[in-house]
Amino acid sequence: MTTTRKHTALPKARTLIEALPWLTRHHGKTVVIKFGGNAMIDEELKRAFAQDVVFLRHAGLRPVVVHGGGPQISAQLDLLGLESEFKGGLRVTTPEAMNVVRMVLAGQVQRELVGLLNEHGPLAVGMTGEDAQLMTATKHFAEVDGERVDIGRVGEITAIDPGAVEALLDDGRIPVISSIARSSDDGDDFGVFNVNADTAAAALAAALGAETLMVLTDVEGLYEDWPNSDEVISRLTAAELEKLLPDLASGMVPKMRGCLHAVRNGVHTARVIDGRVQHSILLEIFTDEGIGTMVVPDADTETTEGTA
Ligand SMILES: Nc1ncnc2c1ncn2[C@@H]1O[C@H](COP(=O)(O)OP(=O)(O)O)[C@@H](O)[C@H]1O
Ligand SMILES: CC(=O)N[C@@H](CCC(=O)OP(=O)(O)O)C(=O)O
């Protein structure tokens, strides 16, 4: 009996001890986690995601969740017979579609994540960028083939007031944020804009002075030559990423632009990781087995430390 216990105890203890340097390093640090709509389709993954975020909170980190919901919005628009089109990676958002975006993000996706997190205690509080003027935006025009294109109620963030998020974090809560911003224009009767969730997460990470921005998606990371090869770039500097940006396609554009914005504005690392791998957040933060793509500021080029 004692021998059996020794055999099972040691590997478990080793795993816990392996986490010790990472626990020390990340204690008290803010981590902004973007949970993409595509990684959100599987029920088990959603539960594992919630467990990971609660684990981070109990391990002494300050996690903030910014969620997407692109596929869920498209499904609802489809159900209502409304057209769903993307230009330059952003959804063309009519006022009618904006109401659906708001309903799905704040009323459905955010509620579900808050519910899953709160199965572990009174932790998660949902809000959108409208609440306490967290995110303010002005109309954004897409650029398609060098042309400026009107894509409706899509916003470009002009200001972030992170006060309410900081207050929640100081109170030990986990803020769960939908990427909808208030309009900066007093004459704008409609009042709200649809913001890409990667962009919102990156802007918030910078405004909070977060240590890490972690973007969970449905691929392993940034592929070097997508879709021709599955070679993932494991680490790159801001300058290296900047060079790659013009050649990137669709969904990766707002993610990588967001990562660049984050590391150029005080965030220490921005990572794109595979949300299809259960507990990928824990692996990334607490083990040597960092996965996915990590973007670091230019000054860090000489750093030799591991991936977490
Ligand atoms: N260089 C690249 N590396 C990886 N994925 C890429 C690349 N270029 C484009 N993609 C596409 O971007 C998608 C991820 O973006 P998106 O669909 O918006 O996900 P999410 O819902 O997680 O925000 C991938 O599934 C892939 O199809
Ligand atoms: C302007 C714009 O495109 N907004 C996005 C907001 C949701 C989002 O970004 O969701 P994912 O992270 O799952 O892609 C949209 O309407 O789909």
Short mmCIF file of C-alpha atoms and ligand atoms in Angstrom, two decimals:
data_model
loop_
_atom_site.label_atom_id
_atom_site.label_comp_id
_atom_site.label_asym_id
_atom_site.label_seq_id
_atom_site.Cartn_x
_atom_site.Cartn_y
_atom_site.Cartn_z
CA MET A 1 0.00 0.00 0.00
CA THR A 2 2.69 2.48 1.05
CA THR A 3 4.81 1.52 -1.97
CA THR A 4 1.85 2.03 -4.32
CA ARG A 5 1.19 5.40 -2.78
CA LYS A 6 4.86 6.37 -3.25
CA HIS A 7 4.69 5.37 -6.92
CA THR A 8 1.67 7.52 -7.64
CA ALA A 9 2.68 10.40 -5.38
CA LEU A 10 6.09 11.09 -6.86
CA PRO A 11 5.07 11.86 -10.47
CA LYS A 12 2.22 14.04 -9.20
CA ALA A 13 4.54 15.89 -6.84
CA ARG A 14 7.06 16.35 -9.67
CA THR A 15 4.38 17.92 -11.87
CA LEU A 16 3.45 20.32 -9.09
CA ILE A 17 7.08 21.17 -8.38
CA GLU A 18 7.74 21.76 -12.08
CA ALA A 19 5.16 24.54 -11.83
CA LEU A 20 6.93 26.28 -8.93
CA PRO A 21 9.23 28.63 -10.90
CA TRP A 22 6.34 29.60 -13.16
CA LEU A 23 4.06 30.18 -10.15
CA THR A 24 6.68 32.49 -8.67
CA ARG A 25 7.21 34.32 -11.93
CA HIS A 26 3.54 34.91 -12.73
CA HIS A 27 2.22 35.61 -9.23
CA GLY A 28 0.13 38.78 -9.15
CA LYS A 29 0.48 39.30 -12.92
CA THR A 30 -2.41 40.14 -15.22
CA VAL A 31 -3.09 37.76 -18.10
CA VAL A 32 -5.60 38.68 -20.81
CA ILE A 33 -6.99 35.57 -22.47
CA LYS A 34 -8.87 35.79 -25.76
CA PHE A 35 -11.15 32.80 -26.24
CA GLY A 36 -12.10 32.54 -29.91
CA GLY A 37 -15.51 31.54 -31.18
CA ASN A 38 -14.01 28.69 -33.17
CA ALA A 39 -12.34 27.16 -30.09
CA MET A 40 -15.66 27.49 -28.27
CA ILE A 41 -17.69 24.96 -30.21
CA ASP A 42 -16.84 21.91 -28.07
CA GLU A 43 -18.53 21.59 -24.64
CA GLU A 44 -15.64 19.74 -23.01
CA LEU A 45 -13.15 22.33 -24.22
CA LYS A 46 -15.27 25.10 -22.77
CA ARG A 47 -15.34 23.37 -19.38
CA ALA A 48 -11.57 22.78 -19.46
CA PHE A 49 -11.10 26.44 -20.40
CA ALA A 50 -13.15 27.54 -17.38
CA GLN A 51 -11.16 25.22 -15.09
CA ASP A 52 -7.88 26.63 -16.37
CA VAL A 53 -8.95 30.24 -15.86
CA VAL A 54 -10.17 29.50 -12.31
CA PHE A 55 -6.90 27.65 -11.66
CA LEU A 56 -4.92 30.74 -12.73
CA ARG A 57 -6.99 32.89 -10.40
CA HIS A 58 -6.41 30.55 -7.44
CA ALA A 59 -2.71 30.34 -8.31
CA GLY A 60 -2.47 34.11 -7.70
CA LEU A 61 -2.65 35.44 -11.27
CA ARG A 62 -5.20 38.02 -12.42
CA PRO A 63 -6.94 36.53 -15.47
CA VAL A 64 -9.20 38.62 -17.70
CA VAL A 65 -11.25 36.88 -20.40
CA VAL A 66 -12.16 38.56 -23.68
CA HIS A 67 -14.35 36.30 -25.78
CA GLY A 68 -15.19 36.05 -29.46
CA GLY A 69 -18.23 34.46 -31.05
CA GLY A 70 -17.89 34.90 -34.81
CA PRO A 71 -19.41 31.50 -35.71
CA GLN A 72 -22.21 31.96 -33.16
CA ILE A 73 -23.07 35.41 -34.60
CA SER A 74 -23.03 34.02 -38.15
CA ALA A 75 -25.37 31.19 -37.12
CA GLN A 76 -27.86 33.62 -35.56
CA LEU A 77 -27.76 35.99 -38.56
CA ASP A 78 -28.37 32.98 -40.76
CA LEU A 79 -31.33 31.92 -38.66
CA LEU A 80 -32.83 35.39 -39.02
CA GLY A 81 -32.19 35.39 -42.77
CA LEU A 82 -29.70 38.27 -42.52
CA GLU A 83 -26.67 38.42 -44.77
CA SER A 84 -23.27 37.74 -43.21
CA GLU A 85 -20.20 38.99 -45.04
CA PHE A 86 -16.58 39.72 -44.09
CA LYS A 87 -14.38 42.38 -45.66
CA GLY A 88 -10.72 42.67 -44.72
CA GLY A 89 -11.33 40.06 -41.98
CA LEU A 90 -14.12 42.12 -40.36
CA ARG A 91 -17.86 41.56 -40.39
CA VAL A 92 -19.87 44.02 -42.45
CA THR A 93 -22.23 45.14 -39.67
CA THR A 94 -25.52 46.82 -40.58
CA PRO A 95 -27.45 48.41 -37.66
CA GLU A 96 -29.74 45.37 -37.76
CA ALA A 97 -26.75 43.00 -37.61
CA MET A 98 -25.26 45.08 -34.77
CA ASN A 99 -28.29 44.26 -32.63
CA VAL A 100 -27.70 40.57 -33.32
CA VAL A 101 -23.96 40.86 -32.54
CA ARG A 102 -24.77 42.50 -29.22
CA MET A 103 -27.46 39.96 -28.39
CA VAL A 104 -25.26 36.95 -29.21
CA LEU A 105 -22.04 38.21 -27.59
CA ALA A 106 -23.43 39.79 -24.43
CA GLY A 107 -26.62 37.75 -24.05
CA GLN A 108 -25.46 34.31 -25.06
CA VAL A 109 -21.71 33.64 -25.35
CA GLN A 110 -20.66 35.82 -22.42
CA ARG A 111 -23.47 34.46 -20.21
CA GLU A 112 -22.40 30.90 -20.94
CA LEU A 113 -18.75 31.55 -20.05
CA VAL A 114 -19.72 33.42 -16.89
CA GLY A 115 -21.91 30.44 -15.93
CA LEU A 116 -19.13 27.91 -16.52
CA LEU A 117 -16.62 29.94 -14.49
CA ASN A 118 -19.08 30.47 -11.67
CA GLU A 119 -19.59 26.73 -11.26
CA HIS A 120 -16.33 27.08 -9.30
CA GLY A 121 -17.43 29.93 -7.03
CA PRO A 122 -18.59 33.56 -7.15
CA LEU A 123 -15.81 34.66 -9.48
CA ALA A 124 -16.82 35.76 -12.96
CA VAL A 125 -18.48 39.07 -13.78
CA GLY A 126 -19.54 39.78 -17.37
CA MET A 127 -19.42 43.17 -19.02
CA THR A 128 -19.17 44.68 -22.48
CA GLY A 129 -16.99 47.59 -23.58
CA GLU A 130 -20.05 49.80 -22.99
CA ASP A 131 -19.98 49.20 -19.23
CA ALA A 132 -18.26 51.94 -17.22
CA GLN A 133 -16.99 53.28 -20.58
CA LEU A 134 -14.47 50.45 -20.79
CA MET A 135 -14.06 50.76 -24.56
CA THR A 136 -14.75 53.79 -26.72
CA ALA A 137 -14.60 53.58 -30.51
CA THR A 138 -15.05 55.54 -33.67
CA LYS A 139 -16.19 54.20 -37.04
CA HIS A 140 -13.62 51.97 -38.70
CA PHE A 141 -13.23 51.68 -42.46
CA ALA A 142 -11.79 48.47 -43.86
CA GLU A 143 -9.04 48.47 -46.45
CA VAL A 144 -9.65 46.10 -49.33
CA ASP A 145 -7.12 46.08 -52.20
CA GLY A 146 -5.90 49.50 -51.15
CA GLU A 147 -9.44 50.94 -51.15
CA ARG A 148 -11.25 52.37 -48.12
CA VAL A 149 -14.50 50.43 -47.68
CA ASP A 150 -17.52 51.27 -45.50
CA ILE A 151 -18.34 48.18 -43.43
CA GLY A 152 -21.05 49.72 -41.26
CA ARG A 153 -20.99 49.66 -37.49
CA VAL A 154 -17.49 48.33 -37.02
CA GLY A 155 -15.48 50.27 -34.49
CA GLU A 156 -11.88 51.29 -34.05
CA ILE A 157 -10.96 51.63 -30.39
CA THR A 158 -9.94 55.17 -29.49
CA ALA A 159 -9.88 54.93 -25.70
CA ILE A 160 -9.90 52.36 -22.92
CA ASP A 161 -10.85 53.09 -19.35
CA PRO A 162 -9.75 49.95 -17.49
CA GLY A 163 -10.90 51.22 -14.05
CA ALA A 164 -13.87 48.87 -13.70
CA VAL A 165 -11.81 45.86 -14.80
CA GLU A 166 -9.05 46.74 -12.33
CA ALA A 167 -11.60 47.11 -9.54
CA LEU A 168 -12.99 43.65 -10.32
CA LEU A 169 -9.50 42.16 -10.38
CA ASP A 170 -8.63 43.82 -7.07
CA ASP A 171 -11.80 42.25 -5.66
CA GLY A 172 -10.62 38.80 -6.78
CA ARG A 173 -13.15 38.52 -9.64
CA ILE A 174 -12.64 37.32 -13.19
CA PRO A 175 -13.89 39.90 -15.72
CA VAL A 176 -15.43 38.35 -18.85
CA ILE A 177 -15.65 40.92 -21.62
CA SER A 178 -17.60 41.12 -24.87
CA SER A 179 -16.02 43.13 -27.67
CA ILE A 180 -18.65 45.83 -28.09
CA ALA A 181 -17.61 49.46 -27.74
CA ARG A 182 -19.52 52.67 -27.07
CA SER A 183 -19.40 55.35 -29.72
CA SER A 184 -17.26 58.43 -29.09
CA ASP A 185 -19.58 60.52 -31.23
CA ASP A 186 -22.33 62.29 -29.25
CA GLY A 187 -24.42 62.68 -32.39
CA ASP A 188 -24.35 58.93 -33.04
CA ASP A 189 -27.81 57.83 -31.96
CA PHE A 190 -27.06 54.15 -32.40
CA GLY A 191 -24.27 54.38 -29.85
CA VAL A 192 -22.41 51.07 -30.20
CA PHE A 193 -19.83 49.44 -32.45
CA ASN A 194 -18.81 45.87 -33.23
CA VAL A 195 -15.09 45.36 -32.51
CA ASN A 196 -13.08 42.31 -33.50
CA ALA A 197 -12.43 40.37 -30.29
CA ASP A 198 -8.70 39.88 -30.95
CA THR A 199 -8.29 43.63 -31.41
CA ALA A 200 -10.29 44.33 -28.24
CA ALA A 201 -8.24 41.81 -26.20
CA ALA A 202 -4.95 43.31 -27.38
CA ALA A 203 -6.04 46.88 -26.65
CA LEU A 204 -7.23 45.86 -23.20
CA ALA A 205 -4.01 43.95 -22.45
CA ALA A 206 -2.00 47.07 -23.29
CA ALA A 207 -4.28 49.36 -21.25
CA LEU A 208 -4.07 47.05 -18.22
CA GLY A 209 -0.29 46.72 -18.48
CA ALA A 210 -0.80 42.95 -18.66
CA GLU A 211 2.17 40.63 -18.52
CA THR A 212 0.72 38.28 -21.13
CA LEU A 213 -1.83 38.31 -23.92
CA MET A 214 -2.91 34.79 -24.77
CA VAL A 215 -5.01 34.22 -27.88
CA LEU A 216 -6.70 30.82 -28.07
CA THR A 217 -7.72 29.74 -31.54
CA ASP A 218 -8.39 26.69 -33.71
CA VAL A 219 -4.90 26.22 -35.16
CA GLU A 220 -1.56 25.34 -33.52
CA GLY A 221 -0.20 28.85 -33.85
CA LEU A 222 1.05 31.07 -36.64
CA TYR A 223 1.96 28.88 -39.60
CA GLU A 224 5.04 29.98 -41.49
CA ASP A 225 3.58 29.27 -44.88
CA TRP A 226 -0.19 28.81 -44.44
CA PRO A 227 -1.98 26.89 -45.97
CA ASN A 228 0.93 25.10 -47.72
CA SER A 229 2.76 23.86 -44.63
CA ASP A 230 2.00 23.16 -40.97
CA GLU A 231 5.33 24.49 -39.72
CA VAL A 232 4.50 26.70 -36.72
CA ILE A 233 6.65 29.74 -35.93
CA SER A 234 7.40 29.25 -32.22
CA ARG A 235 8.93 32.62 -31.41
CA LEU A 236 9.28 35.94 -33.19
CA THR A 237 10.07 39.52 -32.34
CA ALA A 238 7.80 42.49 -32.96
CA ALA A 239 9.97 43.61 -35.90
CA GLU A 240 9.90 40.12 -37.45
CA LEU A 241 6.12 40.00 -37.08
CA GLU A 242 5.74 43.45 -38.61
CA LYS A 243 7.49 42.21 -41.75
CA LEU A 244 5.15 39.20 -42.00
CA LEU A 245 1.91 41.14 -41.48
CA PRO A 246 1.23 42.21 -45.09
CA ASP A 247 1.34 38.54 -46.22
CA LEU A 248 -1.04 37.15 -43.61
CA ALA A 249 -4.52 35.90 -44.48
CA SER A 250 -8.00 36.33 -42.98
CA GLY A 251 -8.45 35.36 -39.32
CA MET A 252 -4.75 35.69 -38.47
CA VAL A 253 -4.58 39.37 -39.41
CA PRO A 254 -6.42 40.85 -36.38
CA LYS A 255 -4.73 38.31 -34.08
CA MET A 256 -1.18 39.10 -35.17
CA ARG A 257 -1.86 42.85 -35.43
CA GLY A 258 -3.19 42.61 -31.88
CA CYS A 259 -0.10 40.74 -30.69
CA LEU A 260 2.11 43.40 -32.27
CA HIS A 261 0.12 46.22 -30.69
CA ALA A 262 0.31 44.50 -27.29
CA VAL A 263 4.09 43.91 -27.21
CA ARG A 264 4.75 47.41 -28.60
CA ASN A 265 2.67 48.83 -25.74
CA GLY A 266 4.12 47.24 -22.65
CA VAL A 267 2.82 43.65 -22.71
CA HIS A 268 5.77 41.27 -22.15
CA THR A 269 4.62 38.40 -24.36
CA ALA A 270 1.72 37.80 -26.73
CA ARG A 271 0.98 34.19 -27.60
CA VAL A 272 -1.28 32.46 -30.08
CA ILE A 273 -2.09 28.97 -28.82
CA ASP A 274 -4.21 26.03 -29.84
CA GLY A 275 -7.56 26.21 -28.05
CA ARG A 276 -8.43 22.73 -29.32
CA VAL A 277 -5.89 21.22 -26.92
CA GLN A 278 -7.49 20.68 -23.52
CA HIS A 279 -5.80 22.71 -20.75
CA SER A 280 -3.53 24.48 -23.23
CA ILE A 281 -3.57 27.55 -20.94
CA LEU A 282 -2.11 25.61 -18.01
CA LEU A 283 0.51 23.98 -20.23
CA GLU A 284 1.51 27.37 -21.55
CA ILE A 285 1.73 29.15 -18.19
CA PHE A 286 2.97 26.47 -15.80
CA THR A 287 5.16 24.04 -17.73
CA ASP A 288 8.24 23.97 -19.92
CA GLU A 289 6.07 22.71 -22.74
CA GLY A 290 4.94 26.05 -24.08
CA ILE A 291 3.10 25.53 -27.33
CA GLY A 292 2.05 27.78 -30.19
CA THR A 293 3.56 31.09 -31.25
CA MET A 294 5.10 33.65 -28.92
CA VAL A 295 5.69 37.28 -29.89
CA VAL A 296 8.19 39.27 -27.81
CA PRO A 297 9.16 42.95 -27.84
CA ASP A 298 12.19 43.84 -29.95
CA ALA A 299 14.43 44.54 -26.96
CA ASP A 300 13.96 40.90 -25.88
CA THR A 301 15.70 39.49 -28.94
CA GLU A 302 18.65 38.31 -26.88
CA THR A 303 16.53 36.70 -24.13
CA THR A 304 17.23 33.01 -23.86
CA GLU A 305 14.57 32.00 -21.36
CA GLY A 306 12.01 29.26 -22.10
CA THR A 307 8.62 29.77 -23.66
CA ALA A 308 6.62 30.43 -20.52
N1 LIG B 1 -0.48 32.05 -41.21
C1 LIG B 1 -1.55 31.47 -40.63
N2 LIG B 1 -1.36 30.61 -39.60
C2 LIG B 1 -2.41 30.03 -38.99
N3 LIG B 1 -3.71 30.24 -39.35
C3 LIG B 1 -3.97 31.08 -40.36
C4 LIG B 1 -2.90 31.75 -41.05
N4 LIG B 1 -3.46 32.55 -41.99
C5 LIG B 1 -4.78 32.38 -41.90
N5 LIG B 1 -5.13 31.51 -40.94
C6 LIG B 1 -6.52 31.16 -40.57
O1 LIG B 1 -6.91 31.88 -39.41
C7 LIG B 1 -7.84 31.09 -38.67
C8 LIG B 1 -7.99 31.58 -37.24
O2 LIG B 1 -8.74 32.77 -37.21
P1 LIG B 1 -10.32 32.82 -36.86
O3 LIG B 1 -11.03 31.86 -37.74
O4 LIG B 1 -10.74 34.24 -36.88
O5 LIG B 1 -10.34 32.20 -35.38
P2 LIG B 1 -10.97 32.64 -33.98
O6 LIG B 1 -12.43 32.34 -34.02
O7 LIG B 1 -10.22 31.79 -33.00
O8 LIG B 1 -10.72 34.12 -33.79
C9 LIG B 1 -7.26 29.70 -38.81
O9 LIG B 1 -8.22 28.69 -38.58
C10 LIG B 1 -6.75 29.68 -40.26
O10 LIG B 1 -7.77 29.23 -41.12
C1 LIG B 2 -15.87 43.45 -36.47
C2 LIG B 2 -15.95 41.96 -36.30
O1 LIG B 2 -15.63 41.22 -37.22
N1 LIG B 2 -16.37 41.52 -35.09
C3 LIG B 2 -16.50 40.13 -34.75
C4 LIG B 2 -16.71 40.02 -33.25
C5 LIG B 2 -16.62 38.61 -32.73
C6 LIG B 2 -15.25 37.98 -32.91
O2 LIG B 2 -14.24 38.63 -33.13
O3 LIG B 2 -15.26 36.61 -32.76
P1 LIG B 2 -14.07 35.57 -33.06
O4 LIG B 2 -12.97 35.90 -32.14
O5 LIG B 2 -14.71 34.26 -32.75
O6 LIG B 2 -13.67 35.70 -34.51
C7 LIG B 2 -17.69 39.48 -35.51
O7 LIG B 2 -18.70 40.15 -35.73
O8 LIG B 2 -17.58 38.27 -35.82
#
